[in-house]
Amino acid sequence: MSEPTTHNEAYDSTVGIQAEVVHNATVNFTRGDATPQEKYLTGLRFLEEGVPSRARHLISTAIAEGHDTTQVRFHWILALISGRGYHDLAVEELQVLRLASVRVPFYPEDECKQALRVAFGLLGMSAGEEGGAERTAERMRALPPEHSALLMKHFDLVITGSLKDSLWAQSCRQAEEIRLSGGRAGRVWFYFDPDPVGPRAAPLHPSTAPAARKKFMGQAAVLAASAIYLAATAIAAAPVVAVVFLVLAIGAFAIAVPTGYSWHMRERELKHETEKRRHRTTHDGRHRYTGDQFSDGVRDALDSFFKRNTPTGLSAGEWLERTFPMRFNLAAHIDSLYAGRGLQPEQLMWLFAHLSEGARSRYDSGELFEPPQHRSTTPLKVLSRAALAAGCLMSLLLLVAAWQGTGAGGALLAALAAVAAFLSGRGAASAALEFKSEEIRAACEEGEQREEMAKQESAYQKYRELVSRRRPTEQEMEVWLSADKTAVLDAALRHYHLSWSDLITHLVLVTPARPYRRGRVRGGPWRYSRYTFRLFLVTQEGIREISADLDFVTGERSGEQRSNYRFDALSSVRVTEHQRSGYDLELTLTNGPVRSIRVKDADIHHLAPDEHPGEMAEIDFEATGFRHAFRLLEGIAAEGKGWIIRNDPANLPSAM
């Protein structure tokens, strides 16, 4: 048999990986000043979530620091044995177990003490003390269901023979009850979706109102000075006539200014509504489609959500065709706000739902594509221009009156004042309309954005609450996975008509099946949307290997394959590390090619700053069952039948 070797190769690094996410979590991290009780509770969470190695360390530390009760000891022994067979225990661990068993009588009597007795009894049985099988079985049946279930789960590779036969049917029934419980099919996908990100507002267009206001003030000052000089000159030359013309001019301009303002504002409003409609019905030349992975994901998601929210009376194809320009512009807008920040489209599901539902609602109310309805501005336009013309005529007559009563020099000054008044009046009117329009535009844009942000924030918070409520916990994911293992194992035993008494040992290797989505919490193992379960059932005659793919969302199995071979057919076992793609377990059979089993994909760039690569790799290996599988297959490849004889439960030395 070849020794385990390590090679660094770069191949097959991302094929089949659809999406992956790391959820932030702090419950499984301990502070440097954590109390022994806090370390124990953190270790207990790791045990419940399928990471017994970290549970062993934390619970052992809590015990060493004085937190030692029957409950703590019970969870400690579960963490010590979980996922391991008797032959996986080191000599030092066996010695620790013997010392711990001596302390059991000195603990106060409670349910956990009874569970501890059963645990040590099971270890004694696994070392050949079959005479106590019935007594241990009776004690185990007398335990509370939660304690017996924990022993069945974590002592899976220790409980053997007739005892496991007597308890197996109950374990299978419990596994079948919980395997699809808790709304699993409708909740698992939330685990693989990244945490949503909140709404982001586009920067508002800068307002030109301050500059226009300054311009208006300057032009108005020139207008006032010129008008006052012209009026004073005309009144001095022809008081009665000048006063009449002045009053008429002021009256005409008093009508022209407000009507002109109203006409301009209505035209601006109509232009704004037309622009919004154009944005929904035509491509915006300012938007550019980048075509990267994020942009593609956004476009696909918008298409999917708009299709899902097709209005009544339209087919999905018609709705998508009519809203194509809108979706194009929305995708470009979203891309400009969120792209380049390391985000995934899945983090914006709430936004896609909000936009598609809003479009359908506006279509149902007739606001989406219908042109804006406005009253005609023609009367205001006619009245404003007529009043403006009358005011200019009165001003001209006022200038004539001034000319008639002054000399050549005074007439020239009056003419210059009239020209200055005309030009400054025109400039003041233009500046006034600009700064008022800009003030209104900025206020409207800010108000619309504030209203839209409030709606988006509401949609985001609702989605966050939905995710928080629906996303499975680590414990639920582990419970479902354990139940799946039991179901797969039971199906294999039934197929081969084997009982537990027929098995020397067994192992379940759980590896990712591509294509998949994967996710984890900080400090926890990767979990996958698709798994391959590979079972090795070791009997006196040889090894039966069964593999099947599992859709973790639905719990359905497919692609089952079986093979059988003698112990001497397994010639070598080794582990190959590929730096960019992960770890493979390679099995070499004497009558076949090398079989490569992908055990773990690479975690490059997916570790938090406080996560150690080696520690996280160990956690993932533990979750797959790799360590036990490697030791078992390595032993069989090295010694063949001799290893089986030495590790038969009937031949093992006592653990107690």
XYZ file of C-alpha atoms in Angstrom:
656
model
C 0.000 0.000 0.000
C 1.298 3.456 -0.820
C 1.608 6.033 1.874
C -0.650 9.124 1.848
C 0.919 11.651 -0.464
C 0.268 15.275 -1.261
C 0.522 16.849 -4.713
C -0.169 20.422 -5.694
C -1.937 20.646 -9.036
C -4.308 23.218 -10.528
C -7.174 21.669 -12.386
C -10.941 21.415 -12.259
C -11.084 24.356 -9.877
C -14.565 25.715 -10.400
C -16.507 23.405 -12.725
C -19.986 22.749 -11.390
C -19.856 25.224 -8.525
C -22.950 27.364 -8.934
C -22.923 29.535 -5.834
C -21.424 29.626 -2.389
C -21.951 31.758 0.653
C -20.569 32.205 4.153
C -23.055 33.442 6.729
C -21.829 35.576 9.579
C -22.357 33.975 12.960
C -20.888 34.638 16.363
C -22.584 31.942 18.467
C -19.791 29.435 17.795
C -16.930 31.707 18.777
C -15.623 32.076 22.303
C -13.987 35.128 23.786
C -10.566 34.902 25.303
C -12.085 35.524 28.739
C -14.988 33.082 28.296
C -16.071 31.213 31.413
C -15.965 27.405 31.551
C -19.771 27.353 31.255
C -19.624 29.472 28.078
C -16.970 27.214 26.574
C -19.129 24.181 27.334
C -22.200 25.735 25.700
C -20.206 26.670 22.616
C -18.821 23.140 22.451
C -22.344 21.755 22.789
C -23.463 23.818 19.800
C -20.571 22.446 17.765
C -21.598 18.917 18.744
C -25.191 19.548 17.688
C -23.991 20.983 14.379
C -21.777 18.034 13.470
C -18.329 19.369 14.436
C -17.311 17.003 17.272
C -13.573 17.775 17.106
C -14.109 21.389 18.200
C -16.720 20.219 20.682
C -14.153 17.829 22.218
C -11.632 20.603 22.675
C -14.035 23.134 24.194
C -15.854 20.712 26.493
C -12.549 19.181 27.645
C -11.271 22.686 28.407
C -14.436 23.463 30.389
C -13.982 20.270 32.420
C -10.304 21.045 33.047
C -11.342 24.469 34.341
C -13.762 22.966 36.863
C -17.094 22.761 35.014
C -17.745 19.048 35.501
C -21.271 17.626 35.819
C -23.008 14.500 34.544
C -24.492 16.539 31.682
C -21.091 17.945 30.716
C -19.500 14.478 30.926
C -22.256 12.940 28.812
C -21.747 15.471 26.016
C -17.988 15.103 26.385
C -18.105 11.357 25.747
C -20.466 11.911 22.794
C -17.992 14.386 21.285
C -15.080 12.019 21.924
C -16.726 9.049 20.173
C -18.779 10.843 17.482
C -17.866 9.795 13.942
C -15.206 7.380 15.162
C -14.938 3.643 15.460
C -13.257 1.851 18.310
C -10.069 1.433 16.290
C -9.937 5.224 15.725
C -9.364 5.900 19.429
C -5.798 6.578 20.481
C -4.236 4.840 23.487
C -4.286 8.118 25.429
C -8.004 8.534 24.733
C -8.725 5.010 25.953
C -6.852 5.790 29.164
C -8.865 8.991 29.629
C -12.072 7.000 29.120
C -11.041 4.458 31.762
C -10.311 7.232 34.266
C -13.599 8.937 33.473
C -15.569 5.695 33.956
C -14.184 5.399 37.494
C -15.661 8.799 38.389
C -19.215 7.935 37.284
C -20.375 6.445 40.659
C -19.428 9.671 42.435
C -21.762 11.866 40.376
C -25.252 12.629 41.760
C -28.035 10.446 40.397
C -29.890 11.947 37.434
C -30.861 11.063 33.856
C -27.476 12.087 32.485
C -25.712 9.734 34.915
C -27.820 6.876 33.594
C -26.929 7.905 30.043
C -23.251 7.949 31.031
C -23.534 4.374 32.378
C -25.065 3.270 29.081
C -22.327 5.048 27.102
C -19.559 3.290 29.001
C -21.510 0.049 28.709
C -21.621 0.443 24.951
C -17.862 0.939 24.877
C -17.432 -2.181 26.955
C -19.638 -4.143 24.576
C -17.723 -2.907 21.556
C -14.635 -4.408 23.199
C -16.158 -7.870 23.296
C -18.350 -7.819 26.419
C -21.340 -9.279 24.594
C -22.715 -10.812 27.753
C -24.059 -7.439 28.820
C -25.912 -6.766 25.577
C -29.402 -7.296 26.919
C -28.700 -5.380 30.117
C -27.255 -2.429 28.178
C -30.131 -2.560 25.709
C -32.667 -2.409 28.533
C -30.855 0.523 30.116
C -30.748 2.327 26.788
C -34.478 1.803 26.167
C -35.155 3.207 29.631
C -33.355 6.434 28.827
C -35.280 9.552 27.796
C -35.745 9.560 23.994
C -33.422 12.538 23.501
C -30.553 10.735 25.273
C -31.008 7.426 23.465
C -31.234 9.274 20.127
C -27.947 11.061 20.858
C -26.248 7.768 21.700
C -27.532 6.135 18.516
C -26.274 9.054 16.442
C -22.839 9.626 17.951
C -22.056 5.979 18.839
C -23.085 4.843 15.365
C -19.687 3.264 14.655
C -19.410 1.760 18.145
C -22.818 0.125 18.614
C -22.692 -3.216 16.834
C -24.277 -6.602 16.647
C -27.506 -7.624 18.322
C -27.893 -4.381 20.272
C -27.899 -2.319 17.123
C -30.300 -4.782 15.503
C -32.726 -4.284 18.378
C -32.517 -0.483 18.200
C -32.228 -0.011 14.440
C -35.913 -0.199 13.559
C -36.691 2.552 16.060
C -33.850 4.685 14.694
C -35.149 4.276 11.143
C -38.659 5.276 12.160
C -37.353 8.367 13.920
C -35.159 9.267 10.946
C -38.070 8.933 8.528
C -40.224 11.155 10.735
C -37.700 13.980 10.936
C -36.014 13.638 7.517
C -38.469 15.933 5.744
C -39.874 17.651 8.829
C -39.839 21.345 9.603
C -40.718 22.415 6.059
C -37.326 21.252 4.793
C -38.100 21.442 1.059
C -39.293 25.049 1.328
C -36.513 26.246 3.634
C -33.210 24.651 2.648
C -32.628 27.044 -0.254
C -32.583 29.962 2.186
C -29.476 28.416 3.740
C -27.609 28.600 0.443
C -28.725 32.137 -0.346
C -26.344 34.866 0.846
C -27.470 37.436 3.367
C -29.472 40.165 1.592
C -28.033 43.666 1.249
C -30.084 46.764 1.898
C -31.281 49.418 -0.544
C -28.884 51.940 -1.988
C -29.862 55.349 -3.318
C -28.440 56.775 -6.516
C -26.742 60.155 -6.122
C -29.136 63.009 -6.840
C -28.468 65.274 -9.786
C -26.705 68.463 -8.569
C -29.013 71.472 -8.519
C -28.264 74.637 -10.514
C -30.757 76.640 -8.428
C -28.148 78.557 -6.337
C -26.298 79.821 -9.428
C -29.571 80.720 -11.162
C -30.745 82.590 -8.061
C -27.568 84.704 -8.044
C -28.043 85.454 -11.724
C -31.668 86.436 -11.093
C -30.701 88.805 -8.286
C -28.186 90.606 -10.503
C -30.547 90.851 -13.484
C -33.414 91.989 -11.249
C -31.262 94.783 -9.824
C -30.433 96.053 -13.339
C -34.108 95.744 -14.345
C -35.287 97.706 -11.296
C -32.755 100.519 -11.827
C -33.498 100.798 -15.558
C -37.287 100.710 -15.084
C -37.201 103.317 -12.324
C -35.043 105.675 -14.416
C -37.266 105.262 -17.469
C -40.478 105.805 -15.465
C -39.060 108.844 -13.673
C -37.909 110.397 -16.948
C -41.306 109.833 -18.613
C -43.282 111.194 -15.632
C -41.090 114.298 -15.571
C -41.693 114.874 -19.302
C -45.447 114.021 -19.479
C -46.886 113.253 -16.039
C -50.491 112.325 -16.956
C -49.721 110.234 -20.021
C -46.700 108.559 -18.391
C -48.693 107.560 -15.301
C -51.416 105.980 -17.495
C -48.881 104.031 -19.540
C -46.975 103.020 -16.384
C -50.100 101.670 -14.663
C -51.106 99.731 -17.786
C -47.584 98.297 -18.158
C -47.466 97.208 -14.531
C -50.901 95.587 -14.868
C -49.912 93.748 -18.057
C -46.697 92.414 -16.523
C -48.620 91.446 -13.370
C -50.743 89.185 -15.570
C -47.898 87.938 -17.781
C -45.549 86.831 -14.964
C -47.851 84.427 -12.999
C -49.547 83.027 -16.110
C -46.168 82.518 -17.776
C -44.881 80.811 -14.633
C -47.901 78.460 -14.498
C -47.552 77.667 -18.190
C -43.853 76.895 -17.783
C -44.382 74.670 -14.708
C -47.101 72.646 -16.431
C -44.888 72.150 -19.444
C -42.071 71.037 -17.163
C -44.340 68.565 -15.366
C -45.539 67.157 -18.684
C -41.939 66.800 -19.851
C -40.996 65.014 -16.590
C -43.869 62.518 -16.910
C -43.063 61.962 -20.570
C -39.435 61.288 -19.682
C -40.471 58.723 -17.046
C -42.723 56.994 -19.572
C -39.947 57.039 -22.163
C -37.668 55.400 -19.595
C -40.175 52.544 -19.346
C -40.713 52.092 -23.065
C -37.354 52.824 -24.728
C -33.700 52.098 -24.127
C -31.786 54.759 -22.304
C -28.676 55.618 -24.269
C -26.878 56.618 -21.068
C -27.042 53.030 -19.770
C -24.427 50.553 -20.843
C -24.712 46.792 -20.461
C -21.429 45.489 -19.025
C -22.160 41.814 -19.668
C -20.252 40.486 -16.639
C -21.447 37.722 -14.313
C -23.206 40.088 -11.931
C -25.018 41.903 -14.753
C -26.094 38.618 -16.328
C -27.432 37.451 -12.988
C -29.379 40.683 -12.468
C -30.936 40.510 -15.939
C -31.893 36.848 -15.473
C -33.384 37.533 -12.044
C -35.430 40.489 -13.326
C -36.724 38.357 -16.193
C -37.699 35.604 -13.767
C -39.465 37.899 -11.296
C -41.281 39.880 -13.992
C -42.441 36.607 -15.517
C -43.633 35.455 -12.107
C -45.595 38.722 -11.687
C -47.315 38.750 -15.098
C -50.547 40.827 -14.913
C -53.901 39.160 -15.463
C -54.923 39.218 -19.112
C -51.391 39.071 -20.509
C -49.242 36.098 -21.340
C -45.778 35.928 -19.821
C -44.247 36.430 -23.275
C -46.310 39.553 -23.955
C -45.477 41.008 -20.549
C -41.751 40.372 -20.972
C -41.797 41.874 -24.449
C -43.598 45.035 -23.343
C -41.380 45.541 -20.294
C -38.078 44.724 -22.010
C -36.884 48.367 -22.185
C -37.896 48.898 -18.558
C -36.020 45.797 -17.425
C -32.987 46.794 -19.477
C -32.865 50.212 -17.810
C -33.552 48.762 -14.360
C -30.766 46.206 -14.800
C -28.344 48.947 -15.854
C -29.403 51.106 -12.889
C -28.951 48.223 -10.428
C -25.604 47.396 -11.995
C -24.421 50.969 -11.479
C -25.404 50.882 -7.801
C -24.305 47.399 -6.707
C -21.727 46.016 -9.149
C -18.057 45.878 -8.225
C -18.703 45.453 -4.495
C -18.315 41.688 -4.265
C -22.076 41.140 -4.180
C -24.185 38.408 -5.753
C -27.567 38.882 -7.476
C -29.061 36.502 -4.881
C -28.528 39.222 -2.285
C -31.031 41.441 -4.137
C -33.970 39.049 -4.418
C -36.109 41.407 -2.361
C -35.360 44.250 -4.820
C -36.279 42.192 -7.890
C -39.542 41.169 -6.236
C -40.297 44.762 -5.234
C -39.648 46.143 -8.736
C -41.631 43.453 -10.536
C -44.590 43.733 -8.158
C -44.542 47.523 -8.510
C -44.566 47.280 -12.312
C -47.530 44.908 -12.239
C -49.398 47.163 -9.801
C -48.848 50.244 -11.987
C -49.959 48.307 -15.060
C -53.149 47.188 -13.301
C -53.905 50.813 -12.367
C -53.190 52.047 -15.904
C -50.160 54.130 -14.913
C -47.377 52.103 -16.482
C -47.704 52.725 -20.210
C -50.592 55.196 -20.544
C -49.457 58.743 -21.498
C -49.873 61.322 -18.724
C -53.158 63.226 -18.765
C -52.783 66.996 -18.432
C -55.055 69.952 -19.008
C -54.233 72.025 -22.065
C -51.714 74.828 -21.491
C -52.841 76.777 -24.585
C -55.083 79.286 -22.724
C -52.273 80.104 -20.291
C -49.809 80.377 -23.156
C -52.054 82.776 -25.123
C -52.897 84.892 -22.076
C -49.264 85.113 -20.945
C -47.962 86.139 -24.351
C -50.778 88.648 -24.896
C -50.138 90.251 -21.500
C -46.402 90.286 -22.181
C -46.960 91.962 -25.564
C -49.252 94.560 -23.951
C -46.677 95.284 -21.260
C -43.945 95.732 -23.859
C -46.219 98.065 -25.877
C -46.956 100.206 -22.801
C -43.237 100.332 -22.021
C -42.528 101.484 -25.563
C -45.168 104.256 -25.297
C -43.628 105.245 -21.978
C -40.256 105.546 -23.764
C -41.870 107.748 -26.479
C -43.299 110.023 -23.772
C -39.852 110.333 -22.219
C -38.317 111.209 -25.600
C -40.811 113.993 -26.257
C -40.046 115.843 -23.032
C -36.270 115.655 -22.998
C -33.412 116.764 -25.107
C -31.169 114.644 -27.301
C -28.988 113.571 -24.364
C -31.950 112.629 -22.184
C -33.577 110.711 -25.045
C -30.399 108.686 -25.546
C -30.217 107.809 -21.849
C -33.914 106.853 -21.812
C -33.357 104.602 -24.849
C -30.379 102.931 -23.188
C -32.463 102.433 -20.011
C -35.240 100.840 -22.074
C -32.781 98.455 -23.780
C -31.218 97.568 -20.411
C -34.661 96.977 -18.916
C -35.648 94.710 -21.816
C -32.465 92.644 -21.721
C -32.301 92.394 -17.914
C -36.013 91.618 -17.733
C -35.576 88.785 -20.180
C -32.534 87.493 -18.280
C -34.290 87.848 -14.903
C -37.338 85.942 -16.175
C -35.152 83.137 -17.555
C -33.098 82.889 -14.336
C -36.218 82.995 -12.165
C -37.826 80.152 -14.106
C -34.595 78.164 -13.947
C -34.042 78.428 -10.207
C -37.708 77.836 -9.400
C -37.794 74.848 -11.765
C -34.590 73.498 -10.253
C -35.878 73.949 -6.720
C -39.064 72.095 -7.597
C -37.170 69.427 -9.563
C -34.694 68.826 -6.742
C -37.484 68.724 -4.161
C -39.539 66.337 -6.316
C -36.548 64.118 -7.069
C -35.585 64.017 -3.402
C -39.187 63.306 -2.402
C -39.591 60.570 -5.003
C -36.302 59.021 -3.959
C -37.242 59.247 -0.286
C -40.591 57.602 -1.010
C -38.982 54.872 -3.142
C -36.263 54.265 -0.534
C -38.934 53.919 2.148
C -40.737 51.328 0.010
C -37.492 49.508 -0.715
C -36.485 49.569 2.950
C -39.866 48.090 3.861
C -39.467 45.362 1.212
C -35.920 44.676 2.400
C -36.906 44.385 6.059
C -39.795 42.054 5.206
C -37.449 39.862 3.193
C -34.872 39.855 6.000
C -37.551 38.751 8.422
C -38.607 36.040 5.973
C -35.017 34.829 5.604
C -34.468 34.904 9.361
C -37.671 32.955 9.912
C -37.199 30.437 7.107
C -33.444 29.847 7.016
C -32.616 26.538 8.728
C -30.279 26.544 11.690
C -27.033 24.610 11.676
C -28.622 22.106 14.045
C -31.561 21.541 11.693
C -29.230 21.027 8.723
C -27.241 18.478 10.710
C -30.363 16.652 11.910
C -31.684 16.352 8.355
C -28.313 15.163 7.061
C -28.029 12.558 9.821
C -31.529 11.321 9.046
C -30.598 11.026 5.363
C -27.568 8.929 6.310
C -29.771 6.610 8.323
C -32.252 6.258 5.451
C -29.500 5.515 2.913
C -27.862 3.005 5.237
C -31.155 1.264 5.954
C -31.912 0.998 2.216
C -28.493 -0.602 1.631
C -28.966 -3.133 4.419
C -32.391 -4.052 3.080
C -31.078 -4.437 -0.456
C -28.319 -6.846 0.614
C -30.519 -8.560 3.245
C -27.940 -7.817 5.903
C -28.426 -7.298 9.614
C -26.072 -5.442 11.893
C -24.889 -8.768 13.249
C -23.533 -9.520 9.767
C -21.364 -6.400 9.700
C -17.884 -6.091 11.118
C -17.959 -2.349 10.582
C -19.262 0.230 8.163
C -18.625 3.771 7.052
C -20.550 6.532 5.317
C -18.536 8.981 3.230
C -20.525 12.136 2.429
C -19.062 14.218 -0.412
C -20.338 17.093 -2.603
C -22.101 16.159 -5.847
C -21.751 18.624 -8.694
C -23.379 20.845 -9.698
C -24.261 22.230 -6.305
C -24.711 25.300 -4.197
C -22.865 25.398 -0.936
C -22.946 27.465 2.224
C -21.724 27.536 5.785
C -21.612 29.681 8.871
C -18.326 31.094 10.061
C -16.489 28.377 11.916
C -18.699 25.602 10.534
C -18.398 22.987 7.772
C -19.546 23.466 4.197
C -23.037 22.175 3.504
C -24.234 21.359 0.007
C -27.446 21.334 -1.977
C -26.385 18.011 -3.530
C -24.405 15.190 -1.922
C -22.990 11.837 -2.892
C -23.406 9.255 -0.143
C -20.891 6.426 -0.445
C -21.363 3.472 1.914
C -18.816 0.763 2.648
C -20.301 -2.287 4.399
C -17.557 -4.580 5.702
C -18.518 -8.226 6.282
C -16.513 -11.414 6.682
C -16.804 -12.078 2.941
C -15.627 -8.679 1.697
C -16.701 -5.098 1.062
C -19.964 -3.913 -0.427
C -19.827 -0.363 -1.760
C -22.982 1.602 -2.551
C -23.131 5.178 -3.798
C -26.100 7.438 -4.513
C -26.643 11.139 -5.149
C -28.934 13.024 -2.794
C -30.843 16.208 -3.539
C -30.642 17.773 -0.100
C -33.540 20.117 -0.820
C -36.071 17.376 -1.530
C -34.347 14.423 0.134
C -34.650 12.372 -3.066
C -31.925 9.897 -4.077
C -30.806 9.053 -7.604
C -27.972 7.477 -9.591
C -27.418 4.530 -7.242
C -24.398 2.350 -8.026
C -23.147 -0.830 -6.344
C -19.929 -2.783 -6.397
C -18.484 -5.652 -4.374
C -14.885 -6.717 -3.914
C -12.712 -8.888 -1.712
C -10.368 -7.436 0.876
C -7.309 -8.302 -1.198
C -8.762 -6.450 -4.203
C -8.061 -3.095 -2.494
C -4.374 -2.589 -3.126
C -3.725 1.039 -2.151
C -5.337 4.166 -0.727
C -3.976 7.678 -0.858
C -5.070 11.297 -0.531
C -4.206 13.804 -3.231
C -4.414 17.531 -2.590
C -5.024 19.886 -5.498
C -4.196 23.411 -4.433
C -7.006 25.097 -6.354
C -9.630 22.376 -6.406
C -9.506 20.399 -3.159
C -8.805 16.859 -1.979
C -9.334 13.496 -3.663
C -9.372 10.049 -2.070
C -7.839 7.641 -4.564
C -8.604 3.913 -4.338
C -6.619 1.441 -6.417
C -8.133 -1.997 -7.052
C -6.057 -4.872 -8.347
C -8.525 -5.522 -11.148
C -9.415 -1.966 -12.123
C -8.194 1.607 -12.642
C -7.550 4.150 -9.913
C -10.847 5.495 -8.583
C -10.800 9.162 -7.573
C -13.395 10.371 -5.052
C -13.609 14.133 -4.567
C -13.785 14.506 -0.789
C -13.520 18.248 -0.422
C -13.441 21.284 -2.704
C -10.977 24.109 -2.191
C -11.784 27.009 0.130
C -9.528 29.614 -1.463
C -10.684 33.171 -0.622
C -13.568 31.905 1.499
C -12.066 32.078 4.974
C -12.757 34.813 7.484
C -9.723 36.545 9.051
C -10.203 34.629 12.314
C -10.476 31.219 10.610
C -7.392 29.030 10.309
C -7.148 27.099 7.000
C -5.913 23.903 8.639
C -8.601 23.965 11.292
C -11.366 24.607 8.773
C -10.075 21.793 6.528
C -10.193 19.448 9.522
C -13.789 20.458 10.218
C -14.791 19.742 6.627
C -13.011 16.383 6.648
C -14.809 15.515 9.844
C -18.180 16.409 8.349
C -17.590 14.092 5.385
C -16.511 11.128 7.539
C -13.172 11.166 5.717
C -10.869 10.467 8.678
C -12.663 7.274 9.660
C -12.993 6.221 6.004
C -9.302 6.721 5.325
C -8.186 4.769 8.394
C -10.536 1.919 7.600
C -9.652 1.651 3.907
C -5.957 2.190 4.618
C -5.992 -0.633 7.154
C -7.784 -3.010 4.793
C -5.445 -2.136 1.909
C -2.398 -2.702 4.110
C -3.397 -5.895 5.921
C -6.439 -7.273 4.121
C -8.184 -10.033 6.058
C -5.734 -9.682 8.926
C -6.950 -6.166 9.673
C -10.554 -7.381 9.705
C -9.746 -10.181 12.136
C -7.857 -7.827 14.452
C -10.625 -5.199 14.408
C -13.604 -7.501 14.676
C -15.563 -6.274 17.734
C -15.378 -9.764 19.182
C -11.579 -9.624 19.145
C -10.981 -6.077 20.395
C -9.436 -5.560 23.850
C -11.652 -4.130 26.540
C -11.997 -0.367 26.619
C -12.812 -0.362 30.313
